[in-house]
mmCIF file of C-alpha atoms in Angstrom:
data_model
loop_
_atom_site.group_PDB
_atom_site.id
_atom_site.type_symbol
_atom_site.label_atom_id
_atom_site.label_comp_id
_atom_site.label_asym_id
_atom_site.label_seq_id
_atom_site.Cartn_x
_atom_site.Cartn_y
_atom_site.Cartn_z
ATOM 1 C CA MET A 1 55.779 -58.225 30.177
ATOM 2 C CA THR A 2 56.753 -57.820 26.465
ATOM 3 C CA VAL A 3 54.133 -56.527 24.330
ATOM 4 C CA LYS A 4 53.919 -59.747 22.785
ATOM 5 C CA GLU A 5 53.224 -61.110 26.341
ATOM 6 C CA VAL A 6 50.341 -58.764 26.623
ATOM 7 C CA LEU A 7 48.771 -59.175 23.560
ATOM 8 C CA ARG A 8 48.731 -63.192 24.006
ATOM 9 C CA ALA A 9 47.132 -63.278 26.995
ATOM 10 C CA HIS A 10 44.446 -60.552 26.204
ATOM 11 C CA THR A 11 43.587 -63.198 22.999
ATOM 12 C CA ALA A 12 43.800 -65.597 25.503
ATOM 13 C CA ALA A 13 41.334 -64.196 27.802
ATOM 14 C CA HIS A 14 39.087 -63.205 24.901
ATOM 15 C CA GLU A 15 38.946 -67.027 23.929
ATOM 16 C CA ASP A 16 38.411 -68.244 27.125
ATOM 17 C CA ALA A 17 35.619 -65.707 27.132
ATOM 18 C CA SER A 18 33.859 -66.418 24.173
ATOM 19 C CA ALA A 19 34.198 -70.921 24.721
ATOM 20 C CA GLU A 20 32.467 -70.010 28.038
ATOM 21 C CA THR A 21 28.972 -68.951 25.481
ATOM 22 C CA LYS A 22 29.366 -71.808 23.839
ATOM 23 C CA GLY A 23 27.689 -74.842 23.851
ATOM 24 C CA GLU A 24 28.768 -78.960 22.490
ATOM 25 C CA GLY A 25 30.197 -78.286 18.948
ATOM 26 C CA GLY A 26 31.098 -74.325 19.100
ATOM 27 C CA ARG A 27 27.527 -73.483 19.058
ATOM 28 C CA VAL A 28 25.964 -70.703 20.847
ATOM 29 C CA PRO A 29 22.737 -72.209 22.633
ATOM 30 C CA SER A 30 20.835 -68.622 23.086
ATOM 31 C CA VAL A 31 21.224 -67.370 19.166
ATOM 32 C CA ALA A 32 21.378 -70.701 17.244
ATOM 33 C CA PRO A 33 17.823 -71.627 15.881
ATOM 34 C CA ALA A 34 16.441 -75.536 16.222
ATOM 35 C CA ALA A 35 16.789 -77.580 12.976
ATOM 36 C CA THR A 36 14.200 -77.607 11.192
ATOM 37 C CA VAL A 37 12.984 -79.342 7.525
ATOM 38 C CA ALA A 38 10.380 -78.049 5.404
ATOM 39 C CA ALA A 39 7.635 -80.540 5.178
ATOM 40 C CA GLY A 40 8.740 -82.484 2.157
ATOM 41 C CA ARG A 41 11.533 -83.614 3.362
ATOM 42 C CA ALA A 42 9.761 -84.740 6.949
ATOM 43 C CA SER A 43 7.191 -86.572 5.358
ATOM 44 C CA GLN A 44 10.259 -88.252 2.986
ATOM 45 C CA GLU A 45 11.616 -88.857 6.300
ATOM 46 C CA LEU A 46 9.124 -90.497 8.300
ATOM 47 C CA GLY A 47 8.188 -92.375 5.504
ATOM 48 C CA VAL A 48 4.527 -91.287 4.681
ATOM 49 C CA ARG A 49 3.008 -89.810 1.678
ATOM 50 C CA ARG A 50 2.165 -86.200 1.661
ATOM 51 C CA ALA A 51 -1.267 -86.601 1.569
ATOM 52 C CA GLU A 52 -0.557 -88.530 5.274
ATOM 53 C CA PHE A 53 1.493 -86.684 6.641
ATOM 54 C CA GLU A 54 -0.950 -83.453 6.307
ATOM 55 C CA LEU A 55 -3.783 -85.641 7.322
ATOM 56 C CA ALA A 56 -1.544 -86.374 10.645
ATOM 57 C CA VAL A 57 -0.457 -81.985 10.893
ATOM 58 C CA HIS A 58 -4.431 -82.040 10.647
ATOM 59 C CA LEU A 59 -5.158 -84.748 13.350
ATOM 60 C CA GLY A 60 -2.221 -82.775 15.426
ATOM 61 C CA LEU A 61 0.100 -86.378 15.327
ATOM 62 C CA ILE A 62 2.668 -84.495 14.295
ATOM 63 C CA ALA A 63 3.359 -80.978 15.584
ATOM 64 C CA VAL A 64 5.284 -78.158 13.502
ATOM 65 C CA THR A 65 6.750 -74.847 13.664
ATOM 66 C CA GLY A 66 6.396 -71.462 11.853
ATOM 67 C CA ALA A 67 9.120 -70.567 9.039
ATOM 68 C CA PRO A 68 10.821 -67.165 9.999
ATOM 69 C CA GLY A 69 9.172 -64.540 8.407
ATOM 70 C CA GLY A 70 6.493 -66.483 7.114
ATOM 71 C CA GLY A 71 5.632 -69.307 5.267
ATOM 72 C CA ARG A 72 5.395 -72.851 4.685
ATOM 73 C CA PRO A 73 5.617 -74.421 8.358
ATOM 74 C CA ARG A 74 8.637 -76.817 9.474
ATOM 75 C CA VAL A 75 8.680 -80.077 10.807
ATOM 76 C CA HIS A 76 11.971 -80.341 14.167
ATOM 77 C CA GLU A 77 14.397 -83.066 13.432
ATOM 78 C CA ASP A 78 13.084 -83.274 17.278
ATOM 79 C CA GLU A 79 9.707 -83.690 16.113
ATOM 80 C CA ILE A 80 10.789 -86.641 13.702
ATOM 81 C CA ALA A 81 12.912 -88.519 15.830
ATOM 82 C CA ARG A 82 10.049 -88.478 18.710
ATOM 83 C CA LEU A 83 7.371 -90.406 15.582
ATOM 84 C CA ARG A 84 10.177 -92.604 14.194
ATOM 85 C CA GLU A 85 11.332 -93.990 17.951
ATOM 86 C CA GLN A 86 7.564 -95.184 19.169
ATOM 87 C CA PRO A 87 6.347 -98.140 18.491
ATOM 88 C CA GLY A 88 5.113 -99.798 14.995
ATOM 89 C CA PHE A 89 6.956 -96.775 13.027
ATOM 90 C CA PRO A 90 5.808 -96.456 10.445
ATOM 91 C CA ASP A 91 2.969 -99.027 10.083
ATOM 92 C CA ALA A 92 1.284 -97.144 13.003
ATOM 93 C CA LEU A 93 1.310 -93.641 11.892
ATOM 94 C CA VAL A 94 -0.024 -94.501 8.481
ATOM 95 C CA GLU A 95 -2.908 -97.172 9.925
ATOM 96 C CA ARG A 96 -4.385 -93.820 12.199
ATOM 97 C CA VAL A 97 -4.485 -91.452 9.099
ATOM 98 C CA ARG A 98 -5.611 -94.104 6.783
ATOM 99 C CA THR A 99 -8.630 -92.799 5.171
ATOM 100 C CA VAL A 100 -11.793 -94.925 3.415
ATOM 101 C CA GLY A 101 -14.669 -93.554 1.241
ATOM 102 C CA THR A 102 -18.516 -95.420 1.369
ATOM 103 C CA ALA A 103 -17.366 -98.313 -0.282
ATOM 104 C CA GLN A 104 -14.331 -98.965 1.627
ATOM 105 C CA ALA A 105 -15.799 -97.836 4.883
ATOM 106 C CA ALA A 106 -19.347 -100.043 4.810
ATOM 107 C CA ALA A 107 -16.548 -103.172 3.580
ATOM 108 C CA LEU A 108 -14.792 -102.321 6.475
ATOM 109 C CA LEU A 109 -17.977 -102.956 8.962
ATOM 110 C CA ASP A 110 -18.957 -105.410 6.945
ATOM 111 C CA ILE A 111 -22.583 -103.440 5.858
ATOM 112 C CA ALA A 112 -24.171 -102.207 2.574
ATOM 113 C CA PRO A 113 -22.621 -98.923 1.142
ATOM 114 C CA ALA A 114 -26.270 -98.294 1.308
ATOM 115 C CA ARG A 115 -26.642 -98.736 5.119
ATOM 116 C CA PHE A 116 -23.298 -97.077 5.828
ATOM 117 C CA THR A 117 -24.756 -93.930 3.808
ATOM 118 C CA ARG A 118 -27.790 -93.789 6.189
ATOM 119 C CA LEU A 119 -24.984 -93.710 9.361
ATOM 120 C CA ALA A 120 -23.292 -91.471 8.811
ATOM 121 C CA ARG A 121 -26.113 -88.963 7.071
ATOM 122 C CA ALA A 122 -28.044 -89.639 10.912
ATOM 123 C CA GLY A 123 -24.371 -88.490 12.888
ATOM 124 C CA CYS A 124 -22.951 -91.760 13.942
ATOM 125 C CA VAL A 125 -19.916 -91.594 12.226
ATOM 126 C CA SER A 126 -18.103 -88.127 11.352
ATOM 127 C CA PRO A 127 -15.880 -86.930 7.803
ATOM 128 C CA VAL A 128 -12.472 -85.729 8.591
ATOM 129 C CA THR A 129 -11.926 -84.482 4.565
ATOM 130 C CA PHE A 130 -13.350 -84.994 1.364
ATOM 131 C CA TYR A 131 -12.850 -84.087 -2.354
ATOM 132 C CA LEU A 132 -14.470 -83.254 -5.397
ATOM 133 C CA ASN A 133 -15.019 -85.906 -8.096
ATOM 134 C CA ARG A 134 -15.131 -85.117 -11.479
ATOM 135 C CA TYR A 135 -18.656 -84.233 -11.600
ATOM 136 C CA ARG A 136 -17.426 -81.430 -8.512
ATOM 137 C CA ALA A 137 -20.025 -83.775 -5.731
ATOM 138 C CA VAL A 138 -18.402 -83.533 -2.500
ATOM 139 C CA VAL A 139 -17.014 -87.489 -1.445
ATOM 140 C CA TRP A 140 -16.407 -87.323 2.197
ATOM 141 C CA LEU A 141 -13.687 -89.668 3.309
ATOM 142 C CA TYR A 142 -13.405 -91.077 6.958
ATOM 143 C CA LEU A 143 -10.550 -92.389 9.275
ATOM 144 C CA ALA A 144 -10.401 -95.912 9.850
ATOM 145 C CA ASP A 145 -9.315 -95.893 13.233
ATOM 146 C CA GLU A 146 -12.533 -94.036 14.126
ATOM 147 C CA LEU A 147 -14.993 -96.171 12.190
ATOM 148 C CA ALA A 148 -13.245 -99.217 13.694
ATOM 149 C CA ALA A 149 -14.082 -97.866 17.383
ATOM 150 C CA PHE A 150 -17.988 -96.839 15.958
ATOM 151 C CA ALA A 151 -18.168 -101.071 15.154
ATOM 152 C CA ALA A 152 -17.039 -101.558 18.914
ATOM 153 C CA ARG A 153 -18.758 -99.257 20.727
ATOM 154 C CA GLU A 154 -22.108 -99.541 18.803
ATOM 155 C CA PRO A 155 -22.866 -102.724 16.744
ATOM 156 C CA GLU A 156 -26.243 -102.659 17.108
ATOM 157 C CA LEU A 157 -26.203 -100.287 14.565
ATOM 158 C CA LEU A 158 -24.711 -102.347 11.983
ATOM 159 C CA ALA A 159 -27.143 -104.883 11.817
ATOM 160 C CA GLY A 160 -30.545 -105.351 11.971
ATOM 161 C CA ARG A 161 -33.761 -103.135 11.243
ATOM 162 C CA THR A 162 -33.013 -98.698 11.401
ATOM 163 C CA PRO A 163 -33.729 -97.496 15.326
ATOM 164 C CA PRO A 164 -37.086 -95.890 14.613
ATOM 165 C CA GLY A 165 -35.911 -92.610 15.318
ATOM 166 C CA MET A 166 -33.211 -92.339 12.745
ATOM 167 C CA ARG A 167 -35.299 -93.935 10.466
ATOM 168 C CA THR A 168 -37.511 -90.965 11.635
ATOM 169 C CA MET A 169 -34.427 -88.382 11.078
ATOM 170 C CA LEU A 170 -33.216 -89.394 7.738
ATOM 171 C CA GLU A 171 -36.841 -89.213 6.308
ATOM 172 C CA SER A 172 -37.550 -86.038 7.162
ATOM 173 C CA GLY A 173 -33.808 -85.087 4.884
ATOM 174 C CA ALA A 174 -31.184 -84.661 7.288
ATOM 175 C CA ASP A 175 -27.887 -85.131 6.559
ATOM 176 C CA TRP A 176 -25.232 -84.647 9.522
ATOM 177 C CA ARG A 177 -22.400 -84.988 7.497
ATOM 178 C CA ALA A 178 -20.941 -81.327 6.390
ATOM 179 C CA ARG A 179 -21.820 -80.833 10.116
ATOM 180 C CA ASN A 180 -19.859 -83.003 11.931
ATOM 181 C CA TRP A 181 -16.993 -82.462 9.840
ATOM 182 C CA ARG A 182 -17.582 -78.602 10.390
ATOM 183 C CA SER A 183 -17.659 -79.655 14.850
ATOM 184 C CA GLN A 184 -14.330 -81.231 14.104
ATOM 185 C CA ARG A 185 -12.530 -78.965 12.357
ATOM 186 C CA ILE A 186 -12.884 -76.638 14.484
ATOM 187 C CA ASP A 187 -12.094 -77.934 17.594
ATOM 188 C CA ARG A 188 -9.328 -78.549 16.099
ATOM 189 C CA LEU A 189 -8.011 -74.751 14.832
ATOM 190 C CA LEU A 190 -9.230 -74.010 18.624
ATOM 191 C CA ASP A 191 -6.298 -76.987 20.029
ATOM 192 C CA ARG A 192 -3.669 -74.848 18.109
ATOM 193 C CA THR A 193 -3.816 -71.649 19.484
ATOM 194 C CA THR A 194 -4.801 -69.638 23.363
ATOM 195 C CA ASP A 195 -5.423 -66.230 21.412
ATOM 196 C CA PRO A 196 -8.335 -65.170 22.881
ATOM 197 C CA TRP A 197 -8.968 -63.342 18.989
ATOM 198 C CA ALA A 198 -7.449 -66.228 16.964
ATOM 199 C CA ARG A 199 -10.575 -68.610 18.498
ATOM 200 C CA THR A 200 -12.963 -65.730 18.181
ATOM 201 C CA ALA A 201 -12.131 -66.078 14.434
ATOM 202 C CA VAL A 202 -12.145 -69.632 14.202
ATOM 203 C CA GLN A 203 -16.021 -69.828 15.953
ATOM 204 C CA ALA A 204 -17.058 -66.833 13.635
ATOM 205 C CA SER A 205 -15.555 -68.443 10.252
ATOM 206 C CA ALA A 206 -19.179 -70.999 10.727
ATOM 207 C CA LEU A 207 -21.181 -67.774 10.620
ATOM 208 C CA ASP A 208 -21.903 -66.577 6.662
ATOM 209 C CA PRO A 209 -21.698 -62.005 7.159
ATOM 210 C CA VAL A 210 -25.195 -61.053 7.734
ATOM 211 C CA GLN A 211 -25.075 -63.579 11.217
ATOM 212 C CA LEU A 212 -21.373 -62.659 11.649
ATOM 213 C CA ALA A 213 -22.395 -58.736 11.618
ATOM 214 C CA GLU A 214 -25.166 -59.300 13.844
ATOM 215 C CA VAL A 215 -23.616 -60.779 16.765
ATOM 216 C CA VAL A 216 -20.054 -58.541 16.273
ATOM 217 C CA ASP A 217 -21.166 -55.446 15.519
ATOM 218 C CA ASP A 218 -17.744 -53.312 15.405
ATOM 219 C CA PRO A 219 -16.569 -53.455 11.712
ATOM 220 C CA TYR A 220 -13.039 -52.837 13.346
ATOM 221 C CA GLU A 221 -13.462 -55.774 15.321
ATOM 222 C CA ARG A 222 -14.612 -58.108 11.921
ATOM 223 C CA ALA A 223 -11.702 -56.960 9.731
ATOM 224 C CA TYR A 224 -9.218 -58.178 12.339
ATOM 225 C CA LEU A 225 -11.210 -61.673 12.847
ATOM 226 C CA VAL A 226 -9.915 -62.107 9.201
ATOM 227 C CA ARG A 227 -6.950 -60.836 10.271
ATOM 228 C CA VAL A 228 -5.747 -63.587 12.666
ATOM 229 C CA ARG A 229 -7.887 -66.266 11.670
ATOM 230 C CA PRO A 230 -6.031 -69.470 11.863
ATOM 231 C CA GLU A 231 -5.854 -71.485 8.807
ATOM 232 C CA PRO A 232 -4.902 -74.939 8.566
ATOM 233 C CA VAL A 233 -1.839 -75.502 7.918
ATOM 234 C CA PHE A 234 -1.805 -77.871 4.941
ATOM 235 C CA GLY A 235 -4.173 -79.735 3.004
ATOM 236 C CA ARG A 236 -5.923 -76.328 1.377
ATOM 237 C CA PRO A 237 -7.797 -77.233 -1.142
ATOM 238 C CA GLY A 238 -5.951 -75.997 -4.706
ATOM 239 C CA SER A 239 -8.671 -75.601 -7.151
ATOM 240 C CA MET A 240 -11.549 -72.953 -7.357
ATOM 241 C CA ALA A 241 -13.800 -75.619 -7.220
ATOM 242 C CA ALA A 242 -12.483 -77.491 -3.633
ATOM 243 C CA ARG A 243 -11.835 -72.969 -2.211
ATOM 244 C CA GLU A 244 -15.564 -72.606 -3.156
ATOM 245 C CA ALA A 245 -16.699 -76.571 -2.013
ATOM 246 C CA MET A 246 -14.677 -75.739 1.290
ATOM 247 C CA ALA A 247 -16.651 -72.215 1.735
ATOM 248 C CA GLU A 248 -20.176 -72.999 1.242
ATOM 249 C CA LEU A 249 -19.322 -76.315 3.362
ATOM 250 C CA MET A 250 -17.690 -74.045 6.404
ATOM 251 C CA LEU A 251 -21.460 -72.071 7.023
ATOM 252 C CA ALA A 252 -23.361 -73.377 9.639
ATOM 253 C CA ASP A 253 -26.525 -74.132 7.668
ATOM 254 C CA ASP A 254 -29.069 -75.349 10.505
ATOM 255 C CA PRO A 255 -30.817 -73.039 12.717
ATOM 256 C CA ASP A 256 -29.849 -74.957 16.106
ATOM 257 C CA GLU A 257 -25.954 -75.479 15.018
ATOM 258 C CA ILE A 258 -26.292 -71.488 13.889
ATOM 259 C CA LEU A 259 -27.396 -70.747 16.875
ATOM 260 C CA TRP A 260 -24.830 -72.412 18.373
ATOM 261 C CA ARG A 261 -22.083 -71.130 17.002
ATOM 262 C CA ARG A 262 -23.746 -68.190 17.603
ATOM 263 C CA VAL A 263 -23.234 -68.502 21.481
ATOM 264 C CA ASN A 264 -19.710 -69.705 21.295
ATOM 265 C CA LEU A 265 -18.977 -66.860 19.188
ATOM 266 C CA THR A 266 -20.135 -63.886 22.308
ATOM 267 C CA LEU A 267 -18.835 -65.750 25.130
ATOM 268 C CA GLU A 268 -15.279 -66.039 22.810
ATOM 269 C CA LEU A 269 -15.826 -62.598 21.714
ATOM 270 C CA ASP A 270 -15.946 -61.337 25.342
ATOM 271 C CA SER A 271 -13.190 -63.336 26.400
ATOM 272 C CA ALA A 272 -10.694 -61.112 23.655
ATOM 273 C CA ARG A 273 -12.683 -57.827 24.674
ATOM 274 C CA GLU A 274 -11.148 -58.179 28.019
ATOM 275 C CA ASP A 275 -7.665 -59.392 26.822
ATOM 276 C CA ARG A 276 -7.291 -56.212 24.923
ATOM 277 C CA PRO A 277 -9.481 -54.388 21.920
ATOM 278 C CA ALA A 278 -9.331 -54.607 18.939
ATOM 279 C CA PRO A 279 -7.146 -52.084 16.350
ATOM 280 C CA ARG A 280 -8.230 -49.540 14.771
ATOM 281 C CA PRO A 281 -6.874 -47.024 11.710
ATOM 282 C CA GLY A 282 -3.985 -44.670 13.728
ATOM 283 C CA ASP A 283 -3.280 -47.335 16.419
ATOM 284 C CA ASP A 284 0.582 -47.703 17.391
ATOM 285 C CA GLY A 285 0.504 -51.267 17.510
ATOM 286 C CA GLY A 286 -0.980 -51.048 20.904
ATOM 287 C CA ALA A 287 -2.930 -54.221 20.062
ATOM 288 C CA ARG A 288 -0.554 -57.603 20.600
ATOM 289 C CA ALA A 289 -0.580 -59.621 17.276
ATOM 290 C CA THR A 290 -1.925 -63.011 17.537
ATOM 291 C CA PRO A 291 0.880 -65.203 19.460
ATOM 292 C CA PRO A 292 2.793 -67.491 17.343
ATOM 293 C CA ALA A 293 2.138 -71.545 18.283
ATOM 294 C CA ARG A 294 3.296 -74.655 17.259
ATOM 295 C CA ALA A 295 0.811 -76.669 15.539
ATOM 296 C CA GLY A 296 -0.334 -79.720 16.676
ATOM 297 C CA ALA A 297 1.058 -79.642 19.729
ATOM 298 C CA ARG A 298 -1.458 -79.249 22.737
ATOM 299 C CA PRO A 299 -1.724 -75.372 24.087
ATOM 300 C CA ARG A 300 -2.643 -75.097 27.624
ATOM 301 C CA ALA A 301 -5.988 -75.239 28.410
ATOM 302 C CA VAL A 302 -8.622 -71.952 27.835
ATOM 303 C CA ARG A 303 -11.792 -71.266 29.220
ATOM 304 C CA PRO A 304 -14.767 -73.432 27.155
ATOM 305 C CA ALA A 305 -16.755 -71.893 25.038
ATOM 306 C CA PRO A 306 -20.386 -73.912 24.680
ATOM 307 C CA ALA A 307 -23.271 -72.694 26.609
ATOM 308 C CA ALA A 308 -25.052 -75.998 27.226
ATOM 309 C CA GLU A 309 -24.251 -79.893 26.521
ATOM 310 C CA PRO A 310 -24.070 -81.406 23.231
ATOM 311 C CA ALA A 311 -27.339 -83.433 22.107
ATOM 312 C CA ALA A 312 -26.912 -86.241 20.335
ATOM 313 C CA PRO A 313 -28.956 -87.335 17.224
ATOM 314 C CA PRO A 314 -31.270 -90.601 18.127
ATOM 315 C CA ALA A 315 -29.572 -93.743 18.922
ATOM 316 C CA CYS A 316 -26.036 -92.375 17.458
ATOM 317 C CA THR A 317 -24.700 -91.216 21.025
ATOM 318 C CA GLY A 318 -21.394 -92.387 20.743
ATOM 319 C CA ALA A 319 -20.859 -89.709 17.847
ATOM 320 C CA SER A 320 -18.639 -86.415 18.604
ATOM 321 C CA ARG A 321 -21.295 -83.426 17.376
ATOM 322 C CA PRO A 322 -22.033 -79.517 17.648
ATOM 323 C CA ALA A 323 -25.199 -79.298 20.296
ATOM 324 C CA VAL A 324 -28.515 -77.570 19.997
ATOM 325 C CA VAL A 325 -28.697 -74.659 22.907
ATOM 326 C CA GLY A 326 -30.437 -76.438 26.021
ATOM 327 C CA ARG A 327 -32.598 -74.497 28.339
ATOM 328 C CA THR A 328 -29.398 -73.544 30.714
ATOM 329 C CA THR A 329 -29.298 -71.035 27.674
ATOM 330 C CA ARG A 330 -30.119 -67.264 29.155
ATOM 331 C CA LYS A 331 -32.557 -64.839 27.647
ATOM 332 C CA GLY A 332 -29.713 -62.252 28.090
ATOM 333 C CA LEU A 333 -27.714 -64.058 26.261
ATOM 334 C CA LEU A 334 -29.730 -64.818 23.597
ATOM 335 C CA GLY A 335 -31.108 -60.790 23.184
ATOM 336 C CA ARG A 336 -27.084 -60.039 22.703
ATOM 337 C CA LEU A 337 -27.191 -62.777 19.619
ATOM 338 C CA GLY A 338 -30.519 -61.063 18.598
ATOM 339 C CA TRP A 339 -31.567 -64.374 17.998
ATOM 340 C CA ARG A 340 -35.052 -64.613 17.385
ATOM 341 C CA GLY A 341 -36.103 -68.488 16.199
ATOM 342 C CA ARG A 342 -35.746 -67.685 12.154
ATOM 343 C CA GLY A 343 -35.860 -70.535 9.881
ATOM 344 C CA ALA A 344 -37.162 -72.935 13.328
ATOM 345 C CA GLY A 345 -40.169 -74.992 12.734
#
């Protein structure tokens, strides 16, 4: 065999081996990243406005993935293809994220705006987002789909006299709008992660620094919770006033809600400590970082945190909301919480 023949044989063998490691189109499946597009491009391809796209992500209707090395999340092309193949696209997707304010909500339910406001304050319907008007007042927005479901579920609340229990609640100054918004926001953030420390951080976000320090007395653990806390992938308020409003609305402000959040935080913290310790100065990276998750997709089930079944306000049994802690709560757990009923009564 001549030298040229040897070289030709070697080249052919090398090309055959390379071809075996490639997929269709000559790409290497093991290293080629999945095709993704930026959020702006994705919203254009889906035929929705940017605000509608961001709300769909928040609601878990569109799955996104973290960009390599950080940065804004991106959307897989196969996710866009999945959504485009759904019946009624894109109108069906737009309708699922359509939001209305008080006046539009009242018109949708065919009731007076004042009556709708009473229903919202009583916790019968829950806002999904908000904005600040020119007077820096919070304006709540509601999903039209959820309002239609409420009307079908509780038609007796749309006409006639206000039930006595609800009337007593409202006369005492009760307003469940922020509380319901917090509850749904926390639930959706929890849906996006199974990491115990990230879940603990979500629960911690509803407590002010004093309350948090009473439950999580280790300063290194509190610092770690700040580092691993999941944030909404889109839709963060841009102005200083909006950020201040968000920070204020995030905090539980009623004694039974505070206790409920402390119980959830304690149970999640126990789970996180069992999984791994929080890192401390001088650690060599032994504490694992929060595993990346594809936002919008439902992760595997995790151990539920609540210690008692939710209790609904009077006459609003169909609305979802956080709960007061019932008699099933153990004294030992309350002792760990350092709870003495401050502000109760």
